[in-house]
PDB file of C-alpha atoms in Angstrom:
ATOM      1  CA  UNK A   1       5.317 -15.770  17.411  1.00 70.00           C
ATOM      2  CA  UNK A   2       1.527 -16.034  18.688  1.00 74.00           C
ATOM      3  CA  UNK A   3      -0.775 -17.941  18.074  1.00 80.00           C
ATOM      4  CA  UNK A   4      -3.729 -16.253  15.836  1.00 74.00           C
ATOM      5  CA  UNK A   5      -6.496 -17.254  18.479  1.00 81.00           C
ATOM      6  CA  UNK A   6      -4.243 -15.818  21.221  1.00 85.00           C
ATOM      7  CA  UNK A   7      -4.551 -12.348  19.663  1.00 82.00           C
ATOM      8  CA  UNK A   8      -7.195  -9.649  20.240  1.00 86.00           C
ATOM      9  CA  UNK A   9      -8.999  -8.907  17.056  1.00 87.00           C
ATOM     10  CA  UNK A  10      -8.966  -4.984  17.593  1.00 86.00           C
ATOM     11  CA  UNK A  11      -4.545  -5.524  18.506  1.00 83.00           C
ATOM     12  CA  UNK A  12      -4.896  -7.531  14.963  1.00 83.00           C
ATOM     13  CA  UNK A  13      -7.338  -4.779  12.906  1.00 84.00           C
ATOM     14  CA  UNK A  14      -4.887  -2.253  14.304  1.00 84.00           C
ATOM     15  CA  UNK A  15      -0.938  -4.053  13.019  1.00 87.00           C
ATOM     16  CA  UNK A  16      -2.783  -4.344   9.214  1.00 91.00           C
ATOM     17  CA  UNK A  17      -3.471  -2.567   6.775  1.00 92.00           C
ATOM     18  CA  UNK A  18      -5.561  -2.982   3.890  1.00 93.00           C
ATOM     19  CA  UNK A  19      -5.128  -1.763   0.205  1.00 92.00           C
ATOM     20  CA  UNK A  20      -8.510  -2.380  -1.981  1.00 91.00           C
ATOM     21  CA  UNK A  21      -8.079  -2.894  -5.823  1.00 89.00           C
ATOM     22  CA  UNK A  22     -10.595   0.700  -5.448  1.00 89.00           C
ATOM     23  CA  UNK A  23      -9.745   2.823  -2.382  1.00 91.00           C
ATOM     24  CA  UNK A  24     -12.245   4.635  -0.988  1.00 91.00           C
ATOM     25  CA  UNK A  25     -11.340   8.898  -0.476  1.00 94.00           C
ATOM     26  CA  UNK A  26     -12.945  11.623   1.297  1.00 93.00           C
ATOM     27  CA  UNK A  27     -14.374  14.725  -0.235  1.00 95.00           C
ATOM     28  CA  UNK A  28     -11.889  16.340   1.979  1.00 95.00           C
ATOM     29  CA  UNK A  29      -7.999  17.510   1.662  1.00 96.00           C
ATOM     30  CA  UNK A  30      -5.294  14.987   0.558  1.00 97.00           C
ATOM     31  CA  UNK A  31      -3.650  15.393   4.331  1.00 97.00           C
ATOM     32  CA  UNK A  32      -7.332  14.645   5.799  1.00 96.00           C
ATOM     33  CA  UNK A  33      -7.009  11.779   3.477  1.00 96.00           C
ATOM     34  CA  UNK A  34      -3.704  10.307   4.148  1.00 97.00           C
ATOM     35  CA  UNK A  35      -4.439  11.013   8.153  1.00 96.00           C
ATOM     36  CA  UNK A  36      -7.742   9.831   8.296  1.00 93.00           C
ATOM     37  CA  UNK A  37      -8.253   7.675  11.137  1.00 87.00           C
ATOM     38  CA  UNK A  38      -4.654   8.451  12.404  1.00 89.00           C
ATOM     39  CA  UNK A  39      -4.716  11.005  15.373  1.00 83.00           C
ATOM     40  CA  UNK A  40      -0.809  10.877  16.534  1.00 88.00           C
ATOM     41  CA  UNK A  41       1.329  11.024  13.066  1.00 91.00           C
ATOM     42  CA  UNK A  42       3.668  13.841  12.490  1.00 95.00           C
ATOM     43  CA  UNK A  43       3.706  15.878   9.461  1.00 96.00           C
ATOM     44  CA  UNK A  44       7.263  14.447   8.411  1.00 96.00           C
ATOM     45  CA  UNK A  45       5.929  10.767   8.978  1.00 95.00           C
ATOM     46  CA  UNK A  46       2.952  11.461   6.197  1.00 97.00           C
ATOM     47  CA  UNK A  47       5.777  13.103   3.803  1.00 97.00           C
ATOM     48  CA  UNK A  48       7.760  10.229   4.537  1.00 95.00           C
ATOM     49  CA  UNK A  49       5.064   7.994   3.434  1.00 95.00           C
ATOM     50  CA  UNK A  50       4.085  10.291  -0.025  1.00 96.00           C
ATOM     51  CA  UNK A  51       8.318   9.781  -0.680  1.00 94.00           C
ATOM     52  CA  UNK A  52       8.121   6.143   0.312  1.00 93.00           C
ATOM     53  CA  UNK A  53       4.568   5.750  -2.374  1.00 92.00           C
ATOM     54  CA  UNK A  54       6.219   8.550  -5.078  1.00 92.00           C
ATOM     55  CA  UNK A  55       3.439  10.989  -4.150  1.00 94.00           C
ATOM     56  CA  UNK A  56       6.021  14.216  -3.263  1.00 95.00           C
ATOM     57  CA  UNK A  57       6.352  15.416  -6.879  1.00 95.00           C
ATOM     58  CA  UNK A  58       2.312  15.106  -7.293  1.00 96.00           C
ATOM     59  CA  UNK A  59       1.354  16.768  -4.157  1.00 97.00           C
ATOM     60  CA  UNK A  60       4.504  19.789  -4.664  1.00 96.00           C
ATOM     61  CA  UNK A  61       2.551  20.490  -7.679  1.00 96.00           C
ATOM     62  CA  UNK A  62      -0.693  20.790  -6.308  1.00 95.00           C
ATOM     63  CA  UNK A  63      -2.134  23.913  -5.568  1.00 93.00           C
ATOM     64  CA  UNK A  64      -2.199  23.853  -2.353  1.00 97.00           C
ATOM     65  CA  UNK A  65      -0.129  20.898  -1.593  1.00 96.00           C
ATOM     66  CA  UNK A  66      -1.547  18.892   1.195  1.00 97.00           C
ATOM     67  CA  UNK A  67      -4.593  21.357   1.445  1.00 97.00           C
ATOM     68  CA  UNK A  68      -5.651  20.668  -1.671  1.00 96.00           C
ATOM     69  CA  UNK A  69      -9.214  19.195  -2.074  1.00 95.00           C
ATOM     70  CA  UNK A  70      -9.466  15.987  -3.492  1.00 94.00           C
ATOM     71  CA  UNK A  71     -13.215  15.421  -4.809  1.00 90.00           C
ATOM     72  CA  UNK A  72     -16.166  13.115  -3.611  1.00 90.00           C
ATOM     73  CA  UNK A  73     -14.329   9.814  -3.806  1.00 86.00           C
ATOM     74  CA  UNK A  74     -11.084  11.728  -5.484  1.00 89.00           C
ATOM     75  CA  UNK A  75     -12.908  12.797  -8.207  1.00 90.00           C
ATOM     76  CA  UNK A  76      -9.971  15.284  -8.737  1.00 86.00           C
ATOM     77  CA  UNK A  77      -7.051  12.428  -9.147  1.00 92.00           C
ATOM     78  CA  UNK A  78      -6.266   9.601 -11.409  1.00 90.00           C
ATOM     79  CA  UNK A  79      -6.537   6.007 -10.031  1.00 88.00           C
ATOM     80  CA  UNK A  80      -2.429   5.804  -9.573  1.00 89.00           C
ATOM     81  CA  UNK A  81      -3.150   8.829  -7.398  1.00 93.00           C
ATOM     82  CA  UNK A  82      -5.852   7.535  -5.549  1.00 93.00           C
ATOM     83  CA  UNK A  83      -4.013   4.151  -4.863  1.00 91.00           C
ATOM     84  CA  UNK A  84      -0.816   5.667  -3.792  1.00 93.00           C
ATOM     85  CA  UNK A  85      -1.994   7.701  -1.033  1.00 95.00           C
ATOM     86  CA  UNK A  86      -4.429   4.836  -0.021  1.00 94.00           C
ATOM     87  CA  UNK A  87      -1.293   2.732   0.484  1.00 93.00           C
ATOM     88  CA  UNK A  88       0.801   5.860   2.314  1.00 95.00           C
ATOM     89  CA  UNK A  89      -2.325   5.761   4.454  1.00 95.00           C
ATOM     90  CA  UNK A  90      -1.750   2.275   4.915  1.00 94.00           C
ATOM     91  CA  UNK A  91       1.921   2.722   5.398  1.00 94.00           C
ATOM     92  CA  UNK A  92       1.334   5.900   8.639  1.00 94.00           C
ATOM     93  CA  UNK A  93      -0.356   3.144  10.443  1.00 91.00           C
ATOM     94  CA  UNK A  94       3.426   1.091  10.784  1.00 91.00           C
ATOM     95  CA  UNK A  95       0.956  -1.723   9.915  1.00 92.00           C
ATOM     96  CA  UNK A  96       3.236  -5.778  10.411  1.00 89.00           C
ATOM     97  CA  UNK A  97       0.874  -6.936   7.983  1.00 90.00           C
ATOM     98  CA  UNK A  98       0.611  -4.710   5.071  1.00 90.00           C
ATOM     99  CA  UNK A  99      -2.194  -6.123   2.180  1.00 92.00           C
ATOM    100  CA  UNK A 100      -2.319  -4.598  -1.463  1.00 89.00           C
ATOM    101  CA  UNK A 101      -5.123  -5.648  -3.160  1.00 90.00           C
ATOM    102  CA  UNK A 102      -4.045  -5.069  -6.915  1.00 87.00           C
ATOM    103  CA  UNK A 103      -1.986  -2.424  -6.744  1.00 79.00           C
ATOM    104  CA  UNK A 104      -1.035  -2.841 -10.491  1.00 71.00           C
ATOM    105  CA  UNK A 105      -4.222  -2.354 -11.250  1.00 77.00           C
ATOM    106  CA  UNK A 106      -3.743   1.651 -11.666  1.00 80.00           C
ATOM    107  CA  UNK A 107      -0.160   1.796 -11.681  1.00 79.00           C
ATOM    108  CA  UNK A 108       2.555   1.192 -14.650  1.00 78.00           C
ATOM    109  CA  UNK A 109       4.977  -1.481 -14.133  1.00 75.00           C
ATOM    110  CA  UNK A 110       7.718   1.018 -13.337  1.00 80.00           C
ATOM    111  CA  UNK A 111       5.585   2.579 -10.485  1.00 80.00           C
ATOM    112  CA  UNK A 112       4.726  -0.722  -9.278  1.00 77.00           C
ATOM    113  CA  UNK A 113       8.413  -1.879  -9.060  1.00 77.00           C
ATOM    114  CA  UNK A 114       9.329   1.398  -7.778  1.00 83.00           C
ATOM    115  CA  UNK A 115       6.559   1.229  -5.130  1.00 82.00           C
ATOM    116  CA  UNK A 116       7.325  -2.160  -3.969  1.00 78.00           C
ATOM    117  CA  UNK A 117      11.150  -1.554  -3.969  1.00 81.00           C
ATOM    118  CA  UNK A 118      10.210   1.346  -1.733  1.00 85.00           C
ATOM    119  CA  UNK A 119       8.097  -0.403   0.743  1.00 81.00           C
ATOM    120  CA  UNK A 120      10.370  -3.143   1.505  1.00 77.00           C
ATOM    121  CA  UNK A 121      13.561  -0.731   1.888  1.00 84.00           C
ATOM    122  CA  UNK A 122      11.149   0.391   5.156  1.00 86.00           C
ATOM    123  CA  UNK A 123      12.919   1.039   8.739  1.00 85.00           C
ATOM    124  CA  UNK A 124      10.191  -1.517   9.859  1.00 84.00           C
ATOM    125  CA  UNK A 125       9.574  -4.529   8.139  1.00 83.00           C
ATOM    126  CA  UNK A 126       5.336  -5.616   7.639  1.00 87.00           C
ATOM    127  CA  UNK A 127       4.951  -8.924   5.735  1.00 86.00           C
ATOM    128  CA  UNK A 128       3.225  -7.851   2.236  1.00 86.00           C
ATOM    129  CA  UNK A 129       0.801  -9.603   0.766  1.00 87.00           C
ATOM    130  CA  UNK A 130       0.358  -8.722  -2.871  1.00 86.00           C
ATOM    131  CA  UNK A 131      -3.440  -9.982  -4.182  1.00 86.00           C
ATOM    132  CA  UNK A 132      -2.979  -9.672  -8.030  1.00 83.00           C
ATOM    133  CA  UNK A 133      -4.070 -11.151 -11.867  1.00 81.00           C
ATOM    134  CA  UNK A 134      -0.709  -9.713 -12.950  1.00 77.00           C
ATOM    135  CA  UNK A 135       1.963 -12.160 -14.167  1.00 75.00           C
ATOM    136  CA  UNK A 136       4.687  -9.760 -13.944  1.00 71.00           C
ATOM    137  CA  UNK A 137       3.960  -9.633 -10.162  1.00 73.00           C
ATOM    138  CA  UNK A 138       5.834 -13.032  -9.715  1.00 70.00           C
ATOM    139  CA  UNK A 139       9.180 -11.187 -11.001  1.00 68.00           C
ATOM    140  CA  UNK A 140       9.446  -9.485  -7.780  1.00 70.00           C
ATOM    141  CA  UNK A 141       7.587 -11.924  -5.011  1.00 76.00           C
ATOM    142  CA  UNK A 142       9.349 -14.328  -2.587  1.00 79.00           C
ATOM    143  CA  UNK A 143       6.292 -16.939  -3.250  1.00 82.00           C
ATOM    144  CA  UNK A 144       3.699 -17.280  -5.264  1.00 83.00           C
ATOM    145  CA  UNK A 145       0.312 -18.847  -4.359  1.00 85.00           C
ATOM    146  CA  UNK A 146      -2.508 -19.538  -6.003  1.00 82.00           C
ATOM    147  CA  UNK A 147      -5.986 -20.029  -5.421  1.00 82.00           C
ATOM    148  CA  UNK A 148      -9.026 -21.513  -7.198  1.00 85.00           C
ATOM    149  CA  UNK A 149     -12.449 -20.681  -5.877  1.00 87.00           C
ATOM    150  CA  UNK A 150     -11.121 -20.062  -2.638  1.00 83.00           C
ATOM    151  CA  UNK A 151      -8.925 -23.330  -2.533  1.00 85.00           C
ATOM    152  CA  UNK A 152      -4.810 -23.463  -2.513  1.00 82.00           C
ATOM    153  CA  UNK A 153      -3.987 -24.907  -6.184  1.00 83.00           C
ATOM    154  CA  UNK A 154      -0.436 -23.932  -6.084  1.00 77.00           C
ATOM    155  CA  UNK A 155       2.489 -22.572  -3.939  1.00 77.00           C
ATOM    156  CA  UNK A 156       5.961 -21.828  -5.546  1.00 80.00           C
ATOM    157  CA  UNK A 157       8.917 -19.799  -5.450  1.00 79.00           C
ATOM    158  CA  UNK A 158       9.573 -18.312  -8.627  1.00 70.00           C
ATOM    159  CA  UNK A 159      12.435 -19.401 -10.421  1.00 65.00           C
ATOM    160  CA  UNK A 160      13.222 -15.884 -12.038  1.00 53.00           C
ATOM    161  CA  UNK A 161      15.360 -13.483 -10.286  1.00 41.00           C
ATOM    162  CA  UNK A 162      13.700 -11.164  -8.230  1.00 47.00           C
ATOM    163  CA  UNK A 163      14.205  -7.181  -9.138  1.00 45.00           C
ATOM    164  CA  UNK A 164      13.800  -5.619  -5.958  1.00 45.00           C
ATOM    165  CA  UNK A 165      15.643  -6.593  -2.277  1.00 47.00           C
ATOM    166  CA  UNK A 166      13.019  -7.367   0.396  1.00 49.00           C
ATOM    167  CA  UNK A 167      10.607  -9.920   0.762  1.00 46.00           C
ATOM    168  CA  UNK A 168       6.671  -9.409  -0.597  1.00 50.00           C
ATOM    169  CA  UNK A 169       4.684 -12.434  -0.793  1.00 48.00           C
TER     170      UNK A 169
END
């Protein structure tokens, strides 16, 4: 309900959060990793956000659970791994606008559907922009738009039923 120029861009930087197709990870812990850049969340909100992403059973069988070290760049985890707890980072924030850059890109399309069911089942409720090559994507998007060098081609609702309740864009 405000206009964009009416907001602050640091107010605007802080209510989104940004997924890249390739998140970038510390050569530090995978709680410095989910945290980073987050000084006030609660250890139950980041194991919220690993149940809400399907990272519990991965971290439970690390090592040294959320002390475990995680590699320059996450050396030590697969891409799935690496894009889940970039997204739980996302997620700690409580972020309106929430953007996932091709999340299918490391993920099957059973962890994708389970992710995005997840997400939208949240107590809060960010808009989600999905940025993605993948068809199947449309199965479980309110809209669908489509760009061409930068320019709006297309803009649809698809006509198959959607798989998941919520609404992802």
């Amino acid at each position: 309900g405000i206009e964009a120029a009416d907001l602050e861009i640091s107010d605007l930087r802080r209510r989104t959060g940004i997924v890249p197709q390739n998140p970038l990870l510390w050569p530090d812990t995978l709680l410095a990793n989910l945290t980073y850049g987050l000084d006030d969340c609660t250890m139950e909100e980041v194991e919220e956000a690993c149940r809400v992403v399907g990272l519990t059973d991965f971290i439970r069988r690390q090592p040294k659970g959320y002390d475990s070290f995680v590699g320059d760049n996450g050396i030590a985890l697969s891409g799935g791994e690496k894009q889940k707890i970039a997204i739980a980072r996302a997620l700690l924030g409580r972020p309106m606008l929430l953007i996932l850059d091709e999340p299918t890109n490391h993920l099957d399309q059973q962890s994708i559907r389970d992710l995005l069911a997840s997400i939208v089942r949240l107590d809060y409720k960010p808009t989600i922009v999905v940025i993605s090559h993948n068809e199947s994507i449309r199965s479980v998007v309110d809209r669908v738009v489509s760009l061409d060098e930068g320019r709006l081609v297309a803009s649809a609702v698809p006509e198959q039923s959607r798989s998941i309740e919520g609404s992802v864009a």
